[in-house]
Amino acid sequence: MTDLPANADGGGCPSGLAPPDTKSAHGTDLSAFVTQKGNLNRLHLSVRGAKCGGCLSKIEKAVHALPGIDTARLNLSNGQMEVLWAGDLKPSRIGETISNLGYGVSVHSEDDAAKDAKREERSLLIAMGVAGFAAANIMLLSVSVWGGHGEMGQTTRDALHAISGLIALPVLVFSGRHFFKSAWSVLKHGRANMDVPISLALILAFSVSVFETINSGKHAYFDAVVMLLFFLLIGRFLDARLRRQAHAAAHDLAALRNSSVNRITSDGKTETIRADAVKEGDTILLAAGERAVVDLRLTSGTSEIDESLVTGESLPRIAAAGATVYAGSVNLGQPLRGTALGAAADSLLSDIAGMLEAGEQRRSTYRKIADKAVSLYVPFVHTAALLTFIGWLVFGASIREAVMVAVATLIITCPCALALAAPVVQVVASGRLFKQGIYLKSGDALERLATVDHVVFDKTGTLTLGEPVLNEDGVDPETLNKAAMLARASRHPLSRALVTAAGAGNLATDVKEFPGLGLEADLDGVTCRLGSADWVGVEAAEATDGPSLWFLEGENTPILFRFSDEPREDAAETITALEQLGLSLEVLSGDRADAVQRLSDRLGIDQWTAQASPQDKVERLENLRAEGRQTLMVGDGINDAGALSLAHASLTPGGAMDVSQSASDAVFSGGLSGILDTLSASKTARTRMQQNFGLAALYNLIAIPIAVTGNVTPLIAAIAMSASSLVVTINALRR
């Protein structure tokens, strides 16, 4: 667990992205939701309002301080927190501890978490639309006041100000509630966040405008209030939209784990149950074409098992009684029976789910450029406004004058440019990448992608096409057509590849399939076989390495068909380009050693690892991290999901498994060149973000002295604030 320096001790959440809601576990008995994990008690909670590294550190440290706590791990992307402890600690104390920090807490629900994220985004969008509509209308009234300066009567001006106030009041209450709730939730616990100065600026500017309108003042600042709301809500909405799908991997994996299972009862009947109802020792029927959702030890049947999404092995393997079939594998042939080795929660898929959670937790601790910038902003703004107010009073100004200058200072330093600096760059970069067939999913992914120095590739389906291709050199077309007549009766990948090479044709009649061996049929009265070397009588010493099929026609000499998983067309070109960028490369695959070595040599990659399990891949990523490497993982299978999530940054091709796509930072299509496009865009985006924060800092250095000395009104301050937002937006749009 990593402790973060930003606001870790009472500074509050500098982002203020969402306040805790009213649903709370404070004072609620949570004992019914406690489960056991070994000798420890386990409780899953949903924490609301925690949006930055400072929040994460503060919550985890507070819970860890409770007696008996073993683990307290919060995932910022989905708000899920897991707590493990030993002893007699009451779970309600955990909820109270989090609630007393100013955060909402309740029993965790995957459905509720997804609904809350969508609800937040929709609420921000509506609030932004209302504020934008109101700002346009109030500006029309303000233009009339400005245009009629010196000619418009006092009564008319007061009426226009009053109408503006009537429009602004409900907008302030409705659209501003996102900031007010967040500010109040931390203030009542003696803390502060970015929304405190924003709320002060909005309330004070509105109050001063009401005072000026009642006293027939020349200026009111209702337009500044609503414009400020509109620009701030743009930043909030953009950030919420980029965050909403950050925890989609867990949902996709849960969908696999929550599938139904066919269980055979003690009286021999078959019943369909939920996967989470399976217990160790249950007898499970795995039908042809079905994906296993629990780990099984086979008791009867022989069939080919496709483990490509679990282990990365490109070819199916024969599984018979005594073999272990892991959750996520697909039965390609005959029905199988097996004994469950444990509940769904103890399967390989669950282990991968744990890796995903650990990966999301680590990414949550990543110190984004925006977090670094805003961590110092709250005390600075508060101090500047307070000193301005006190200073003007000391030098003899009236309370009204001092308040006006302080409000102008709050408005002119309001973090519009700061709030937009990163999100607008992310949205622009995401749009440009989308046009290139690359879907960026994580808000801070661009920053992490820009710093990678080492690339780890999966093999099957990533560097290669993921499908075997027949090597047609020396293959007799007539023999190929005869073999294809048998192959058309099989779903085996090598049979499919042979049929693809042969093209359209006839299917032999009465084709018999022998699990683990091959196919047999009569062609023009001659018995023909297609399958393994043993099936056609080839001695083991004569068998070839690599994927192959043998065809035997009658008493003739068996014919060998060789297959290979070909590299993608642009693989070699992409590898060369990445090396020219100064990146080191390696291949990390679950496939056979000979296949991995052959591909690595062909592409010029010196470092490679074969037959790596999902745990092996994670261990390799952890070792690279310990060495100080910023690793980019590129993979496509369920077996890659844990590594994709735990890597510093990750990419996956468009044809990958949903879980892998969700676990990665971006999905690319159209070939491996998408990796180069993504890295190039990320470096440009990181530069633009740094420039934007520099521009925002420069703006404050110039604007604050002018505001503090009383040379701007709240209206001019609002215009200046809007101009700074426009500048960072234009900079983000630059090529």
XYZ file of C-alpha atoms in Angstrom:
735
model
C 0.000 0.000 0.000
C 1.398 3.390 -0.984
C 0.994 6.501 1.144
C 0.612 9.650 -0.878
C 1.858 13.050 0.171
C -0.977 15.052 -1.329
C -3.397 16.143 1.369
C -2.904 12.883 3.154
C -3.500 14.359 6.582
C -6.590 16.425 6.670
C -6.199 18.377 3.474
C -9.343 16.948 1.971
C -9.852 15.875 -1.610
C -8.358 18.566 -3.872
C -10.410 17.399 -6.842
C -13.817 17.513 -5.182
C -15.200 15.433 -8.029
C -18.181 14.072 -6.139
C -19.542 14.473 -2.621
C -20.558 11.559 -0.449
C -24.264 10.923 -0.690
C -26.790 10.330 2.046
C -26.660 6.503 1.897
C -24.383 5.558 4.756
C -23.398 2.579 6.860
C -22.764 4.876 9.825
C -24.413 3.316 12.849
C -25.589 0.295 10.824
C -24.866 -3.274 11.903
C -22.665 -4.702 9.145
C -22.127 -8.097 10.788
C -24.439 -9.853 8.325
C -22.155 -8.836 5.440
C -18.921 -10.173 6.937
C -17.459 -13.264 5.247
C -14.427 -15.386 6.023
C -11.156 -15.501 4.091
C -8.966 -18.077 5.759
C -8.626 -17.052 9.397
C -9.591 -13.437 8.695
C -12.882 -11.577 8.582
C -13.635 -9.872 5.268
C -15.960 -6.932 4.526
C -16.634 -5.247 1.173
C -17.798 -1.633 1.299
C -18.687 1.085 -1.216
C -16.998 4.404 -0.407
C -18.374 7.547 -2.043
C -16.669 10.913 -2.388
C -13.076 9.617 -2.514
C -11.585 10.760 -5.808
C -7.853 11.369 -5.359
C -4.693 9.870 -3.889
C -5.024 12.009 -0.755
C -8.469 10.548 -0.058
C -7.194 7.018 -0.614
C -4.257 7.441 1.756
C -6.361 9.129 4.425
C -9.068 6.444 4.430
C -6.682 3.496 4.351
C -4.531 4.940 7.152
C -7.568 5.601 9.348
C -8.912 2.066 8.905
C -5.456 0.532 9.408
C -5.285 2.311 12.757
C -8.158 0.162 14.054
C -7.175 -2.887 16.144
C -6.636 -6.174 14.309
C -6.725 -4.764 10.764
C -4.677 -6.864 8.351
C -5.596 -5.267 5.009
C -7.513 -2.127 4.048
C -7.504 -1.598 0.296
C -9.584 1.048 -1.476
C -10.086 1.089 -5.245
C -10.685 4.696 -6.310
C -11.997 3.857 -9.769
C -15.085 2.013 -8.502
C -15.165 3.035 -4.827
C -14.876 -0.582 -3.656
C -13.011 -1.197 -0.412
C -11.943 -4.555 0.996
C -11.076 -4.824 4.680
C -9.540 -7.931 6.287
C -9.076 -8.219 10.042
C -8.672 -10.623 12.929
C -10.097 -10.358 16.405
C -13.310 -8.954 17.841
C -13.430 -5.633 15.969
C -17.043 -4.780 15.152
C -17.525 -4.097 11.423
C -19.714 -1.079 12.255
C -16.602 0.656 13.629
C -15.013 0.408 10.184
C -18.026 2.112 8.608
C -18.088 4.787 11.309
C -14.371 5.497 10.884
C -14.787 6.142 7.155
C -17.997 8.119 7.655
C -16.362 10.336 10.290
C -13.791 11.380 7.694
C -16.619 12.882 5.611
C -17.117 10.085 3.078
C -20.251 8.110 2.305
C -20.002 4.404 3.025
C -22.366 1.483 2.503
C -22.306 -2.247 1.786
C -20.723 -2.848 -1.601
C -22.883 -3.699 -4.606
C -21.490 -4.044 -8.151
C -24.812 -2.952 -9.618
C -25.064 0.058 -7.310
C -21.507 1.129 -8.153
C -22.227 1.084 -11.900
C -25.539 2.873 -11.439
C -23.958 5.542 -9.234
C -21.278 6.258 -11.847
C -23.855 6.656 -14.616
C -26.092 8.721 -12.358
C -23.228 11.089 -11.503
C -22.341 11.641 -15.155
C -25.960 12.260 -16.140
C -26.448 14.663 -13.239
C -23.361 16.656 -14.223
C -24.497 16.799 -17.849
C -27.933 18.149 -16.898
C -26.425 20.691 -14.476
C -23.977 21.827 -17.166
C -26.793 22.236 -19.712
C -28.914 24.285 -17.289
C -25.958 26.524 -16.403
C -25.049 27.038 -20.064
C -28.617 27.942 -21.024
C -28.906 30.379 -18.109
C -25.502 31.945 -18.851
C -26.561 32.705 -22.437
C -29.776 34.406 -21.305
C -28.204 36.427 -18.504
C -25.444 37.579 -20.849
C -28.120 38.971 -23.195
C -29.471 41.061 -20.320
C -25.966 42.122 -19.273
C -25.132 43.258 -22.815
C -28.215 45.464 -22.691
C -26.998 47.039 -19.438
C -23.514 47.584 -20.823
C -24.797 48.952 -24.137
C -27.147 51.356 -22.385
C -24.514 52.773 -20.063
C -25.158 56.502 -19.597
C -28.521 56.330 -21.348
C -30.472 53.609 -19.495
C -32.520 54.757 -16.533
C -31.913 53.441 -13.028
C -35.304 51.711 -12.856
C -34.711 49.834 -16.107
C -31.192 48.805 -15.018
C -32.476 47.580 -11.646
C -35.222 45.603 -13.395
C -32.723 43.903 -15.714
C -30.464 43.098 -12.745
C -33.448 41.679 -10.849
C -34.459 39.476 -13.792
C -30.861 38.238 -14.038
C -30.936 37.426 -10.327
C -34.206 35.523 -10.658
C -32.646 33.408 -13.417
C -29.368 32.906 -11.528
C -30.850 31.880 -8.167
C -32.423 28.522 -9.185
C -29.410 27.785 -11.393
C -27.054 28.454 -8.484
C -29.053 26.099 -6.269
C -29.550 23.370 -8.895
C -26.253 23.356 -10.801
C -24.138 24.484 -7.869
C -25.264 21.675 -5.575
C -22.375 19.487 -6.823
C -19.917 21.955 -5.305
C -21.936 22.942 -2.233
C -22.523 19.351 -1.080
C -18.870 18.458 -1.520
C -17.688 21.594 0.310
C -20.100 21.118 3.205
C -19.298 17.415 3.613
C -15.641 18.220 4.337
C -16.150 21.501 6.201
C -18.352 19.873 8.837
C -15.486 17.492 9.554
C -12.962 20.313 9.854
C -11.361 19.852 6.436
C -11.290 21.604 3.076
C -11.206 20.701 -0.607
C -11.170 22.456 -3.971
C -14.912 23.020 -3.796
C -14.654 25.254 -0.715
C -13.171 28.307 -2.538
C -15.451 27.603 -5.504
C -18.530 27.614 -3.257
C -17.354 30.746 -1.449
C -16.816 32.556 -4.741
C -20.256 31.569 -6.046
C -22.130 32.474 -2.857
C -20.279 35.728 -2.213
C -20.545 36.892 -5.824
C -24.289 36.168 -5.823
C -24.773 37.839 -2.427
C -22.858 40.956 -3.478
C -24.938 41.105 -6.676
C -28.179 40.904 -4.681
C -26.915 43.668 -2.365
C -25.996 45.868 -5.342
C -29.368 45.271 -7.003
C -31.323 46.123 -3.853
C -29.264 49.307 -3.393
C -29.525 50.320 -7.092
C -25.818 49.747 -7.707
C -24.424 50.165 -11.200
C -23.013 46.652 -11.412
C -24.307 43.177 -10.590
C -22.417 39.960 -11.229
C -25.071 37.323 -11.816
C -23.532 36.635 -15.225
C -20.167 35.955 -13.581
C -21.773 33.478 -11.171
C -23.484 31.435 -13.874
C -20.546 31.557 -16.304
C -18.273 30.326 -13.549
C -20.645 27.444 -12.845
C -20.832 26.525 -16.519
C -17.070 26.373 -17.055
C -16.435 24.429 -13.856
C -19.122 21.886 -14.707
C -17.516 21.321 -18.113
C -14.334 20.150 -16.363
C -16.256 17.973 -13.937
C -18.292 16.313 -16.679
C -15.262 15.618 -18.878
C -13.423 14.000 -15.979
C -16.449 11.935 -14.890
C -16.920 10.659 -18.421
C -13.334 9.454 -18.635
C -13.577 7.763 -15.220
C -16.922 6.002 -15.616
C -15.668 2.800 -17.272
C -12.455 2.470 -15.313
C -13.733 -0.632 -13.456
C -15.401 -2.359 -16.435
C -12.905 -5.242 -16.274
C -14.299 -6.438 -12.973
C -17.827 -6.424 -14.409
C -16.781 -8.359 -17.507
C -14.969 -10.943 -15.429
C -17.922 -11.179 -13.061
C -20.147 -11.933 -16.052
C -17.966 -14.956 -16.853
C -17.923 -16.095 -13.248
C -21.670 -15.678 -12.783
C -22.667 -18.002 -15.629
C -24.847 -21.045 -14.996
C -23.383 -24.491 -14.349
C -24.776 -27.982 -14.964
C -24.428 -29.950 -11.721
C -25.122 -33.690 -11.493
C -26.971 -34.618 -8.320
C -26.451 -37.770 -6.243
C -29.356 -39.501 -8.019
C -27.819 -38.839 -11.450
C -30.072 -35.955 -12.487
C -28.711 -32.766 -14.038
C -29.667 -29.389 -12.579
C -28.712 -25.889 -13.680
C -27.370 -23.666 -10.900
C -25.491 -20.377 -10.554
C -21.725 -20.639 -10.631
C -21.439 -19.083 -7.180
C -23.551 -21.947 -5.781
C -20.941 -24.586 -6.727
C -19.172 -26.215 -3.799
C -15.962 -28.205 -3.643
C -16.635 -31.829 -4.581
C -19.717 -31.148 -6.738
C -19.931 -33.181 -9.956
C -20.108 -30.835 -12.946
C -21.106 -31.612 -16.537
C -19.158 -29.565 -19.095
C -21.034 -29.736 -22.384
C -19.474 -29.399 -25.833
C -18.795 -25.745 -26.618
C -19.275 -24.684 -22.969
C -16.796 -22.532 -21.023
C -15.777 -23.775 -17.572
C -16.480 -21.276 -14.780
C -14.947 -23.335 -11.943
C -11.715 -25.332 -11.822
C -12.410 -29.047 -12.472
C -10.635 -32.366 -12.064
C -12.012 -34.569 -14.877
C -13.521 -37.907 -13.893
C -14.799 -39.170 -17.268
C -14.713 -38.316 -20.950
C -11.985 -37.288 -23.373
C -12.071 -34.071 -25.351
C -10.008 -31.220 -26.714
C -9.841 -28.163 -24.465
C -9.161 -24.659 -25.772
C -7.113 -22.858 -23.092
C -5.913 -20.010 -25.301
C -7.697 -17.331 -23.272
C -6.420 -18.765 -19.995
C -2.865 -19.969 -20.650
C -2.109 -18.425 -24.042
C -1.487 -21.847 -25.630
C -2.460 -21.422 -29.259
C -3.576 -25.025 -29.841
C -6.142 -27.120 -27.942
C -4.922 -29.903 -25.690
C -6.395 -33.333 -25.063
C -7.977 -33.653 -21.626
C -9.049 -36.994 -20.154
C -9.879 -38.392 -16.727
C -7.474 -37.022 -14.114
C -6.660 -33.837 -16.012
C -7.339 -30.376 -14.561
C -9.488 -27.945 -16.530
C -9.228 -24.343 -15.375
C -12.080 -21.858 -15.297
C -12.164 -19.943 -18.579
C -11.283 -22.959 -20.751
C -13.668 -24.087 -23.517
C -14.625 -27.702 -24.209
C -14.322 -28.140 -27.992
C -15.395 -31.760 -28.316
C -17.230 -34.367 -26.281
C -19.138 -33.757 -23.012
C -16.957 -34.065 -19.916
C -17.613 -34.753 -16.261
C -15.466 -33.433 -13.483
C -15.256 -32.712 -9.795
C -15.193 -29.080 -8.712
C -11.875 -28.284 -7.043
C -13.465 -25.410 -5.174
C -16.109 -22.721 -5.332
C -16.166 -20.168 -8.143
C -14.566 -17.712 -5.711
C -11.512 -20.013 -5.499
C -11.038 -20.516 -9.254
C -8.371 -19.206 -11.593
C -10.834 -16.551 -12.799
C -11.177 -15.321 -9.219
C -7.405 -15.186 -8.881
C -7.299 -13.035 -12.015
C -10.087 -10.867 -10.583
C -7.902 -10.312 -7.534
C -5.054 -9.250 -9.815
C -7.383 -6.779 -11.536
C -8.363 -5.264 -8.196
C -4.715 -4.956 -7.205
C -3.955 -3.304 -10.546
C -6.790 -0.791 -10.229
C -5.667 -0.044 -6.676
C -2.148 0.703 -7.884
C -3.377 2.924 -10.698
C -5.511 4.780 -8.178
C -2.317 5.782 -6.363
C -0.758 7.239 -9.513
C -0.044 10.915 -8.882
C -1.569 12.647 -11.889
C -0.275 15.997 -13.067
C -3.579 17.587 -12.047
C -3.351 16.164 -8.510
C 0.149 17.554 -8.124
C -1.013 20.985 -9.244
C -4.167 21.251 -7.140
C -2.675 19.829 -3.929
C -1.224 23.282 -3.160
C -4.079 25.284 -4.615
C -6.723 25.220 -1.830
C -4.658 26.824 0.965
C -3.206 29.318 -1.511
C -6.624 30.561 -2.688
C -8.054 30.743 0.832
C -5.035 32.619 2.123
C -4.975 35.088 -0.782
C -8.660 35.983 -0.422
C -8.534 36.242 3.381
C -5.404 38.411 3.402
C -6.945 40.617 0.732
C -10.077 41.171 2.830
C -8.094 41.873 6.025
C -5.597 44.072 4.229
C -8.246 46.342 2.743
C -9.951 46.705 6.125
C -6.630 47.576 7.774
C -5.975 50.272 5.194
C -9.324 51.904 5.883
C -11.671 50.444 3.279
C -15.309 49.797 4.090
C -16.563 46.261 4.622
C -18.402 46.482 1.264
C -15.219 47.487 -0.587
C -13.149 44.806 1.155
C -15.724 42.112 0.328
C -15.877 43.223 -3.323
C -12.097 42.968 -3.713
C -11.963 39.609 -1.889
C -14.750 38.239 -4.096
C -12.934 39.451 -7.201
C -9.802 37.673 -5.934
C -11.714 34.429 -5.342
C -13.300 34.571 -8.786
C -10.161 35.483 -10.693
C -8.244 32.654 -8.981
C -11.107 30.162 -9.359
C -9.667 26.970 -10.822
C -11.440 26.935 -14.198
C -8.231 26.779 -16.212
C -6.812 24.335 -13.691
C -9.925 22.144 -13.852
C -9.900 22.117 -17.668
C -6.124 21.850 -18.171
C -5.980 18.038 -18.115
C -9.533 16.915 -19.092
C -9.706 19.021 -22.254
C -6.351 17.624 -23.428
C -7.532 14.092 -22.675
C -10.760 14.579 -24.613
C -8.995 16.130 -27.623
C -6.360 13.374 -27.668
C -9.032 10.688 -27.210
C -11.000 12.068 -30.164
C -7.973 12.080 -32.433
C -6.992 8.554 -31.404
C -10.570 7.362 -31.955
C -10.346 8.521 -35.580
C -7.250 6.314 -35.890
C -9.115 3.282 -34.534
C -7.817 3.567 -30.968
C -10.245 3.735 -28.042
C -8.736 5.364 -24.963
C -10.489 4.333 -21.748
C -8.562 5.670 -18.776
C -8.344 9.341 -17.809
C -4.702 9.265 -16.708
C -3.582 6.676 -19.278
C -2.006 9.292 -21.549
C 0.284 10.449 -18.754
C 1.405 6.894 -17.960
C 1.794 5.876 -21.596
C 4.049 8.884 -22.176
C 6.610 7.600 -19.647
C 7.001 3.914 -20.657
C 10.520 2.617 -21.291
C 9.929 -1.149 -21.677
C 7.328 -3.074 -23.705
C 6.137 -6.612 -22.881
C 4.217 -8.447 -25.606
C 1.962 -11.448 -25.370
C 2.380 -13.719 -28.395
C -0.807 -15.429 -29.518
C -3.353 -12.977 -30.896
C -1.126 -9.987 -30.158
C 2.092 -10.299 -32.152
C 0.511 -13.074 -34.206
C -2.871 -13.479 -35.890
C -3.933 -16.010 -33.262
C -5.044 -18.494 -35.912
C -2.976 -21.312 -37.480
C -2.199 -20.978 -41.179
C -1.265 -23.901 -43.445
C 2.259 -23.798 -44.881
C 1.398 -24.709 -48.465
C 4.943 -25.145 -49.742
C 5.161 -28.579 -51.401
C 1.525 -29.455 -50.649
C -0.188 -31.410 -53.433
C -3.566 -29.725 -54.225
C -5.326 -33.050 -54.780
C -4.140 -34.424 -51.433
C -5.145 -31.156 -49.757
C -8.675 -31.408 -51.172
C -9.062 -35.002 -49.955
C -7.854 -34.102 -46.458
C -10.229 -31.131 -46.418
C -13.186 -33.453 -47.077
C -12.529 -34.958 -43.641
C -11.515 -31.677 -41.990
C -14.872 -30.049 -42.819
C -16.488 -32.270 -40.189
C -14.301 -30.892 -37.369
C -14.185 -27.652 -35.354
C -10.520 -28.113 -34.450
C -8.466 -24.981 -35.304
C -6.031 -26.951 -37.467
C -8.911 -28.531 -39.381
C -10.429 -25.067 -39.905
C -7.070 -23.781 -41.193
C -6.766 -26.701 -43.606
C -10.309 -26.086 -44.918
C -9.518 -22.386 -45.368
C -6.474 -23.257 -47.468
C -8.432 -25.772 -49.567
C -11.401 -23.500 -50.173
C -14.961 -24.603 -50.919
C -15.551 -28.322 -51.451
C -17.456 -31.430 -50.443
C -17.739 -33.123 -47.079
C -16.980 -36.817 -46.826
C -19.878 -38.982 -45.745
C -19.969 -40.800 -42.416
C -16.959 -39.024 -40.954
C -16.101 -40.495 -37.554
C -14.289 -38.440 -34.919
C -12.037 -40.119 -32.362
C -11.359 -37.733 -29.448
C -7.689 -36.976 -29.030
C -6.720 -38.774 -32.236
C -8.451 -37.479 -35.357
C -10.992 -38.211 -38.095
C -11.713 -41.232 -40.268
C -13.881 -41.708 -43.390
C -14.004 -43.672 -46.652
C -13.187 -41.782 -49.877
C -14.014 -43.764 -53.015
C -13.833 -46.977 -50.995
C -10.449 -46.154 -49.469
C -10.162 -45.625 -45.703
C -8.579 -42.253 -44.962
C -7.448 -40.742 -41.700
C -6.607 -37.157 -40.672
C -5.140 -36.355 -37.274
C -2.148 -36.946 -35.014
C 1.023 -38.865 -35.862
C -0.090 -41.790 -33.692
C -3.423 -41.899 -35.522
C -1.781 -42.547 -38.880
C 0.987 -44.839 -37.564
C 3.904 -42.425 -37.651
C 6.585 -43.228 -35.093
C 7.217 -40.642 -32.378
C 10.758 -40.142 -33.650
C 9.401 -39.099 -37.047
C 6.834 -36.662 -35.628
C 7.543 -32.989 -36.208
C 7.685 -30.144 -33.739
C 5.061 -27.460 -33.976
C 1.415 -27.659 -34.993
C 0.752 -30.298 -37.654
C -1.762 -32.776 -39.055
C -1.089 -36.074 -40.799
C -3.199 -37.466 -43.642
C -3.229 -41.205 -44.451
C -4.915 -42.550 -47.586
C -5.174 -46.357 -47.546
C -1.723 -47.933 -47.394
C 0.077 -44.906 -48.824
C 2.779 -43.004 -47.006
C 1.286 -40.477 -44.536
C 1.375 -36.873 -45.716
C 2.375 -34.089 -43.320
C 0.590 -30.727 -43.176
C 2.520 -28.088 -41.225
C 0.892 -25.035 -39.664
C 2.150 -21.857 -38.093
C 0.696 -18.870 -36.277
C 1.902 -16.098 -38.559
C 3.032 -12.701 -37.238
C 0.815 -9.734 -38.004
C 1.752 -7.932 -41.203
C 3.191 -4.886 -39.462
C 4.766 -6.738 -36.506
C 8.379 -6.489 -37.695
C 7.974 -2.848 -38.729
C 6.412 -1.933 -35.377
C 9.121 -3.744 -33.401
C 11.818 -1.857 -35.301
C 10.080 1.478 -34.736
C 9.729 0.829 -31.001
C 13.429 -0.011 -30.726
C 14.254 3.237 -32.553
C 12.283 5.072 -29.854
C 14.728 3.652 -27.313
C 12.314 1.129 -25.799
C 13.462 -2.330 -24.706
C 11.233 -5.269 -25.698
C 10.380 -8.786 -24.589
C 7.819 -11.533 -25.278
C 5.914 -13.077 -22.365
C 3.688 -15.941 -23.502
C 1.878 -19.002 -22.236
C 2.575 -20.798 -25.523
C 5.138 -23.566 -26.139
C 8.820 -22.674 -25.953
C 9.548 -23.636 -29.582
C 6.733 -21.421 -30.908
C 7.739 -18.444 -28.759
C 11.413 -18.750 -29.652
C 10.654 -19.086 -33.361
C 8.562 -15.899 -33.366
C 11.019 -13.934 -31.202
C 13.922 -14.823 -33.482
C 11.890 -13.886 -36.535
C 11.045 -10.446 -35.090
C 14.474 -9.815 -33.593
C 13.401 -9.816 -29.938
C 16.162 -11.251 -27.756
C 14.289 -11.647 -24.459
C 11.363 -14.067 -24.250
C 9.573 -16.324 -21.773
C 7.340 -19.289 -22.685
C 4.681 -21.356 -20.868
C 3.981 -18.482 -18.467
C 0.847 -18.800 -16.325
C -1.228 -15.717 -15.401
C 0.609 -15.658 -12.051
C 3.971 -15.925 -13.844
C 3.092 -12.932 -15.991
C 2.130 -10.877 -12.964
C 5.336 -11.892 -11.193
C 7.398 -10.785 -14.193
C 5.617 -7.416 -14.254
C 6.256 -6.991 -10.530
C 9.961 -7.771 -11.002
C 10.202 -5.177 -13.765
C 8.504 -2.647 -11.510
C 10.972 -3.416 -8.716
C 13.778 -2.719 -11.198
C 12.306 0.739 -11.782
C 10.999 0.004 -15.266
C 7.898 1.783 -16.588
C 6.369 -1.171 -18.424
C 3.821 -1.180 -21.228
C 1.987 -4.534 -21.424
C 0.332 -5.526 -24.713
C -1.909 -8.614 -24.555
C -5.312 -10.010 -25.469
C -6.333 -13.035 -23.337
C -7.919 -13.576 -19.944
C -4.504 -14.847 -18.878
C -3.128 -11.375 -19.674
C -5.798 -9.449 -17.743
C -3.930 -9.405 -14.426
C -0.685 -8.310 -16.064
C -2.507 -5.678 -18.145
C -4.024 -4.228 -15.001
C -0.812 -4.267 -12.953
C 1.441 -2.845 -15.674
C 2.386 0.828 -15.598
C 0.350 1.145 -18.819
C -1.371 -1.371 -21.080
C -2.851 -1.808 -24.552
C -4.900 -4.573 -26.137
C -5.945 -5.307 -29.752
C -9.574 -4.882 -30.789
C -10.246 -8.608 -31.184
C -9.224 -9.365 -27.585
C -11.372 -10.841 -24.840
C -13.716 -8.295 -23.225
C -12.019 -8.701 -19.852
C -8.630 -7.843 -21.345
C -10.033 -4.855 -23.211
C -11.549 -3.555 -19.993
C -8.364 -4.151 -17.985
C -6.214 -2.176 -20.419
C -5.828 1.565 -20.843
C -6.653 1.558 -24.551
C -7.926 -0.734 -27.315
C -6.379 -0.421 -30.774
C -7.419 -1.815 -34.144
C -5.941 -1.918 -37.622
C -2.636 -3.544 -36.708
C 0.216 -3.065 -34.277
C 0.971 0.388 -35.675
C -1.745 1.566 -33.282
C 0.824 1.139 -30.495
C 3.079 3.725 -32.132
C 0.168 6.106 -32.709
C -0.892 5.799 -29.066
C 2.592 6.427 -27.693
C 3.056 9.434 -29.980
C -0.293 10.921 -28.967
C 0.423 10.338 -25.278
C 3.735 12.203 -25.387
C 2.076 15.132 -27.182
C -0.808 15.150 -24.694
C 1.529 15.133 -21.703
C 3.382 18.113 -23.139
C 0.076 19.956 -23.700
C -1.009 19.268 -20.107
C 2.248 20.631 -18.738
C 1.907 23.697 -20.953
C -1.681 24.225 -19.777
C -0.722 24.102 -16.118
C 2.111 26.499 -16.882
C -0.327 28.870 -18.591
C -2.725 28.609 -15.638
C 0.109 29.416 -13.224
C 1.237 32.358 -15.339
C -2.326 33.663 -15.472
C -2.573 33.566 -11.675
C 0.778 35.292 -11.237
C -0.472 38.163 -13.396
C -4.122 38.255 -12.332
C -3.854 37.911 -8.549
C -1.799 41.098 -7.924
C -4.233 43.048 -10.108
C -7.232 41.659 -8.188
C -5.674 42.095 -4.747
C -4.935 45.771 -5.450
C -8.591 46.352 -6.306
C -8.145 47.044 -10.000
C -10.796 44.586 -11.219
C -14.476 44.120 -10.479
C -16.005 40.664 -10.020
C -17.328 40.924 -13.587
C -13.903 41.637 -15.066
C -12.544 38.816 -12.886
C -15.109 36.421 -14.364
C -14.204 37.494 -17.897
C -10.499 37.012 -17.139
C -11.214 33.608 -15.631
C -13.176 32.606 -18.741
C -10.361 33.879 -20.955
C -7.853 31.672 -19.128
C -10.107 28.668 -19.736
C -10.302 29.562 -23.413
C -6.517 29.803 -23.649
C -5.915 26.295 -22.248
C -8.648 24.899 -24.518
C -7.086 26.474 -27.634
C -3.682 25.126 -26.599
C -5.144 21.629 -26.232
C -6.610 21.824 -29.741
C -3.243 22.587 -31.329
C -1.706 19.893 -33.513
